[in-house]
């Protein structure tokens, strides 16, 4: 149960309604979780969703790689909601189930494609070390270009903020979610 009184279609204010309607009719296909929490401050919700739409749907990364970066972030933050939403999308986008399961269990995935390995290593290094070494950054630039390096860091930052929002307000995984993170061991 969320710590917040989340808005419903019946309780929307005049400022919330147009943003709610735009989200409901947009590529996400609905308003849930994160966006219900952010709707409490409509302008914040509007700006956050616009950045998310850009980073999720309009970067140079195919969905398989974007979703991989999102899953690394969700695991780093132990964010059940983010994981429950994106693990099935990653699977549908072509990320191997064994890769998804390894990340969920805090294991280094085996048998990844070279581009997946680069995204995984960069994402993990940035989350773990709070920095990325020059060699790793150059590797990402060589594979995805300078724009790709900028997009990847922005994607990781956006989904970190998303995970913090979901966890900070105790937004539970959606009802009926079939892919959840196992508890961390130790």
mmCIF file of C-alpha atoms in Angstrom:
data_model
loop_
_atom_site.group_PDB
_atom_site.id
_atom_site.type_symbol
_atom_site.label_atom_id
_atom_site.label_comp_id
_atom_site.label_asym_id
_atom_site.label_seq_id
_atom_site.Cartn_x
_atom_site.Cartn_y
_atom_site.Cartn_z
ATOM 1 C CA UNK A 1 0.000 0.000 0.000
ATOM 2 C CA UNK A 2 1.415 3.358 -1.029
ATOM 3 C CA UNK A 3 2.254 5.992 1.553
ATOM 4 C CA UNK A 4 0.485 8.523 -0.678
ATOM 5 C CA UNK A 5 -3.205 9.128 -1.327
ATOM 6 C CA UNK A 6 -3.036 8.368 -5.057
ATOM 7 C CA UNK A 7 -5.444 10.207 -7.342
ATOM 8 C CA UNK A 8 -8.219 8.340 -9.103
ATOM 9 C CA UNK A 9 -10.092 9.404 -12.235
ATOM 10 C CA UNK A 10 -12.878 10.639 -9.938
ATOM 11 C CA UNK A 11 -10.596 12.775 -7.739
ATOM 12 C CA UNK A 12 -8.519 14.485 -10.439
ATOM 13 C CA UNK A 13 -8.155 18.249 -10.182
ATOM 14 C CA UNK A 14 -8.451 20.556 -13.182
ATOM 15 C CA UNK A 15 -4.625 20.659 -13.374
ATOM 16 C CA UNK A 16 -4.269 16.860 -13.142
ATOM 17 C CA UNK A 17 -6.946 15.846 -15.658
ATOM 18 C CA UNK A 18 -5.266 16.921 -18.939
ATOM 19 C CA UNK A 19 -1.998 15.266 -17.906
ATOM 20 C CA UNK A 20 -3.833 12.107 -16.857
ATOM 21 C CA UNK A 21 -5.730 12.039 -20.173
ATOM 22 C CA UNK A 22 -2.519 12.560 -22.192
ATOM 23 C CA UNK A 23 -0.801 9.721 -20.335
ATOM 24 C CA UNK A 24 -3.791 7.415 -20.716
ATOM 25 C CA UNK A 25 -3.830 8.014 -24.472
ATOM 26 C CA UNK A 26 -0.046 7.898 -24.953
ATOM 27 C CA UNK A 27 2.394 5.079 -25.708
ATOM 28 C CA UNK A 28 2.318 3.794 -22.123
ATOM 29 C CA UNK A 29 -1.362 2.953 -22.537
ATOM 30 C CA UNK A 30 -2.440 3.919 -19.056
ATOM 31 C CA UNK A 31 -1.770 5.780 -15.843
ATOM 32 C CA UNK A 32 -0.445 3.720 -12.954
ATOM 33 C CA UNK A 33 2.235 3.511 -10.293
ATOM 34 C CA UNK A 34 4.821 6.200 -10.758
ATOM 35 C CA UNK A 35 2.577 8.570 -12.667
ATOM 36 C CA UNK A 36 -0.217 8.407 -10.106
ATOM 37 C CA UNK A 37 2.302 9.442 -7.456
ATOM 38 C CA UNK A 38 3.740 12.224 -9.608
ATOM 39 C CA UNK A 39 0.275 13.506 -10.556
ATOM 40 C CA UNK A 40 0.080 14.918 -7.037
ATOM 41 C CA UNK A 41 2.356 17.628 -8.494
ATOM 42 C CA UNK A 42 0.964 17.853 -12.064
ATOM 43 C CA UNK A 43 3.817 19.848 -13.595
ATOM 44 C CA UNK A 44 6.376 17.410 -12.210
ATOM 45 C CA UNK A 45 4.404 14.493 -13.654
ATOM 46 C CA UNK A 46 4.189 16.175 -17.046
ATOM 47 C CA UNK A 47 7.924 16.942 -17.251
ATOM 48 C CA UNK A 48 8.943 13.523 -15.906
ATOM 49 C CA UNK A 49 6.749 11.643 -18.372
ATOM 50 C CA UNK A 50 8.044 13.730 -21.282
ATOM 51 C CA UNK A 51 11.657 12.928 -20.409
ATOM 52 C CA UNK A 52 10.774 9.269 -19.907
ATOM 53 C CA UNK A 53 9.024 9.089 -23.255
ATOM 54 C CA UNK A 54 12.095 10.539 -24.974
ATOM 55 C CA UNK A 55 14.514 8.193 -23.206
ATOM 56 C CA UNK A 56 12.425 5.065 -23.571
ATOM 57 C CA UNK A 57 11.068 5.462 -27.097
ATOM 58 C CA UNK A 58 13.339 7.888 -28.965
ATOM 59 C CA UNK A 59 16.993 7.051 -28.370
ATOM 60 C CA UNK A 60 19.422 5.257 -30.647
ATOM 61 C CA UNK A 61 19.105 2.085 -28.549
ATOM 62 C CA UNK A 62 16.864 -0.778 -29.595
ATOM 63 C CA UNK A 63 14.346 -1.724 -26.879
ATOM 64 C CA UNK A 64 16.375 -4.819 -25.966
ATOM 65 C CA UNK A 65 19.281 -2.620 -24.826
ATOM 66 C CA UNK A 66 17.204 0.118 -23.195
ATOM 67 C CA UNK A 67 15.325 -2.489 -21.218
ATOM 68 C CA UNK A 68 18.583 -4.143 -20.172
ATOM 69 C CA UNK A 69 19.786 -0.827 -18.705
ATOM 70 C CA UNK A 70 16.419 -0.374 -16.979
ATOM 71 C CA UNK A 71 16.602 -3.861 -15.447
ATOM 72 C CA UNK A 72 20.108 -3.254 -14.105
ATOM 73 C CA UNK A 73 18.768 -0.077 -12.508
ATOM 74 C CA UNK A 74 15.677 -1.776 -11.081
ATOM 75 C CA UNK A 75 17.847 -4.491 -9.512
ATOM 76 C CA UNK A 76 20.308 -1.958 -8.099
ATOM 77 C CA UNK A 77 17.418 -0.158 -6.378
ATOM 78 C CA UNK A 78 15.463 -3.356 -5.569
ATOM 79 C CA UNK A 79 12.477 -1.694 -7.206
ATOM 80 C CA UNK A 80 9.738 -4.295 -7.560
ATOM 81 C CA UNK A 81 7.420 -2.044 -9.547
ATOM 82 C CA UNK A 82 10.061 -1.075 -12.092
ATOM 83 C CA UNK A 83 11.169 -4.706 -12.414
ATOM 84 C CA UNK A 84 7.621 -6.052 -12.717
ATOM 85 C CA UNK A 85 6.844 -3.587 -15.512
ATOM 86 C CA UNK A 86 10.077 -3.889 -17.481
ATOM 87 C CA UNK A 87 11.153 -7.547 -17.193
ATOM 88 C CA UNK A 88 8.275 -8.731 -19.442
ATOM 89 C CA UNK A 89 8.989 -5.878 -21.877
ATOM 90 C CA UNK A 90 12.685 -6.876 -21.978
ATOM 91 C CA UNK A 91 11.751 -10.474 -22.674
ATOM 92 C CA UNK A 92 9.400 -9.435 -25.483
ATOM 93 C CA UNK A 93 12.116 -7.120 -26.882
ATOM 94 C CA UNK A 94 14.460 -10.095 -27.271
ATOM 95 C CA UNK A 95 16.561 -10.048 -24.115
ATOM 96 C CA UNK A 96 17.267 -13.658 -23.141
ATOM 97 C CA UNK A 97 15.372 -15.026 -20.149
ATOM 98 C CA UNK A 98 18.668 -16.300 -18.726
ATOM 99 C CA UNK A 99 20.036 -12.742 -18.788
ATOM 100 C CA UNK A 100 16.937 -11.378 -17.052
ATOM 101 C CA UNK A 101 17.048 -14.131 -14.424
ATOM 102 C CA UNK A 102 20.759 -13.604 -13.769
ATOM 103 C CA UNK A 103 20.258 -9.876 -13.168
ATOM 104 C CA UNK A 104 17.298 -10.603 -10.898
ATOM 105 C CA UNK A 105 19.525 -12.913 -8.847
ATOM 106 C CA UNK A 106 22.475 -10.474 -8.716
ATOM 107 C CA UNK A 107 24.564 -12.660 -10.981
ATOM 108 C CA UNK A 108 26.619 -11.625 -13.983
ATOM 109 C CA UNK A 109 24.711 -12.818 -17.057
ATOM 110 C CA UNK A 110 26.501 -15.273 -19.322
ATOM 111 C CA UNK A 111 26.250 -15.574 -23.100
ATOM 112 C CA UNK A 112 25.198 -11.991 -23.767
ATOM 113 C CA UNK A 113 25.675 -10.399 -27.158
ATOM 114 C CA UNK A 114 28.603 -7.966 -27.244
ATOM 115 C CA UNK A 115 26.341 -4.877 -27.250
ATOM 116 C CA UNK A 116 24.393 -6.256 -24.271
ATOM 117 C CA UNK A 117 27.603 -6.932 -22.377
ATOM 118 C CA UNK A 118 28.746 -3.346 -22.930
ATOM 119 C CA UNK A 119 25.416 -1.910 -21.723
ATOM 120 C CA UNK A 120 25.411 -4.243 -18.716
ATOM 121 C CA UNK A 121 29.015 -3.442 -17.715
ATOM 122 C CA UNK A 122 28.589 0.314 -18.127
ATOM 123 C CA UNK A 123 25.286 0.329 -16.214
ATOM 124 C CA UNK A 124 26.634 -1.807 -13.396
ATOM 125 C CA UNK A 125 29.835 0.227 -13.113
ATOM 126 C CA UNK A 126 27.964 3.527 -12.924
ATOM 127 C CA UNK A 127 25.533 2.240 -10.285
ATOM 128 C CA UNK A 128 28.133 0.367 -8.246
ATOM 129 C CA UNK A 129 31.008 2.857 -8.363
ATOM 130 C CA UNK A 130 28.952 6.046 -8.810
ATOM 131 C CA UNK A 131 31.328 6.747 -11.672
ATOM 132 C CA UNK A 132 32.507 5.224 -14.953
ATOM 133 C CA UNK A 133 36.138 4.759 -15.870
ATOM 134 C CA UNK A 134 37.566 6.252 -19.030
ATOM 135 C CA UNK A 135 38.113 2.859 -20.677
ATOM 136 C CA UNK A 136 34.464 1.843 -20.173
ATOM 137 C CA UNK A 137 33.239 5.219 -21.420
ATOM 138 C CA UNK A 138 35.397 4.987 -24.535
ATOM 139 C CA UNK A 139 34.062 1.472 -25.168
ATOM 140 C CA UNK A 140 30.473 2.767 -25.106
ATOM 141 C CA UNK A 141 31.394 5.713 -27.333
ATOM 142 C CA UNK A 142 33.097 3.398 -29.819
ATOM 143 C CA UNK A 143 30.022 1.170 -30.042
ATOM 144 C CA UNK A 144 27.174 3.714 -29.708
ATOM 145 C CA UNK A 145 28.781 7.101 -30.385
ATOM 146 C CA UNK A 146 28.994 10.151 -28.163
ATOM 147 C CA UNK A 147 25.228 10.639 -28.369
ATOM 148 C CA UNK A 148 24.715 7.039 -27.278
ATOM 149 C CA UNK A 149 26.928 7.589 -24.227
ATOM 150 C CA UNK A 150 24.891 10.662 -23.271
ATOM 151 C CA UNK A 151 21.605 8.825 -23.835
ATOM 152 C CA UNK A 152 22.716 5.831 -21.765
ATOM 153 C CA UNK A 153 23.668 7.917 -18.734
ATOM 154 C CA UNK A 154 20.403 9.877 -19.044
ATOM 155 C CA UNK A 155 18.417 6.624 -19.280
ATOM 156 C CA UNK A 156 20.114 5.236 -16.167
ATOM 157 C CA UNK A 157 19.555 8.499 -14.305
ATOM 158 C CA UNK A 158 15.901 8.699 -15.276
ATOM 159 C CA UNK A 159 15.165 5.143 -14.163
ATOM 160 C CA UNK A 160 17.127 5.720 -10.949
ATOM 161 C CA UNK A 161 14.874 8.686 -10.202
ATOM 162 C CA UNK A 162 11.880 6.545 -11.137
ATOM 163 C CA UNK A 163 12.987 3.738 -8.799
ATOM 164 C CA UNK A 164 13.594 6.226 -5.995
ATOM 165 C CA UNK A 165 10.118 7.696 -6.469
ATOM 166 C CA UNK A 166 8.466 4.266 -6.490
ATOM 167 C CA UNK A 167 10.437 2.988 -3.499
ATOM 168 C CA UNK A 168 10.284 6.273 -1.575
ATOM 169 C CA UNK A 169 6.483 6.319 -1.704
ATOM 170 C CA UNK A 170 6.081 2.527 -1.286
ATOM 171 C CA UNK A 171 4.339 2.021 -4.618
ATOM 172 C CA UNK A 172 3.835 -1.766 -4.753
ATOM 173 C CA UNK A 173 4.294 -3.924 -7.826
ATOM 174 C CA UNK A 174 1.169 -3.960 -9.972
ATOM 175 C CA UNK A 175 -1.475 -6.527 -9.010
ATOM 176 C CA UNK A 176 -0.983 -9.758 -10.918
ATOM 177 C CA UNK A 177 2.670 -9.038 -11.770
ATOM 178 C CA UNK A 178 4.288 -12.317 -12.794
ATOM 179 C CA UNK A 179 7.960 -11.325 -12.821
ATOM 180 C CA UNK A 180 9.227 -10.078 -9.455
ATOM 181 C CA UNK A 181 12.652 -9.644 -7.926
ATOM 182 C CA UNK A 182 13.718 -12.292 -5.427
ATOM 183 C CA UNK A 183 14.975 -10.929 -2.096
ATOM 184 C CA UNK A 184 18.688 -10.204 -1.905
ATOM 185 C CA UNK A 185 20.655 -12.877 -0.126
ATOM 186 C CA UNK A 186 22.725 -11.983 2.919
#
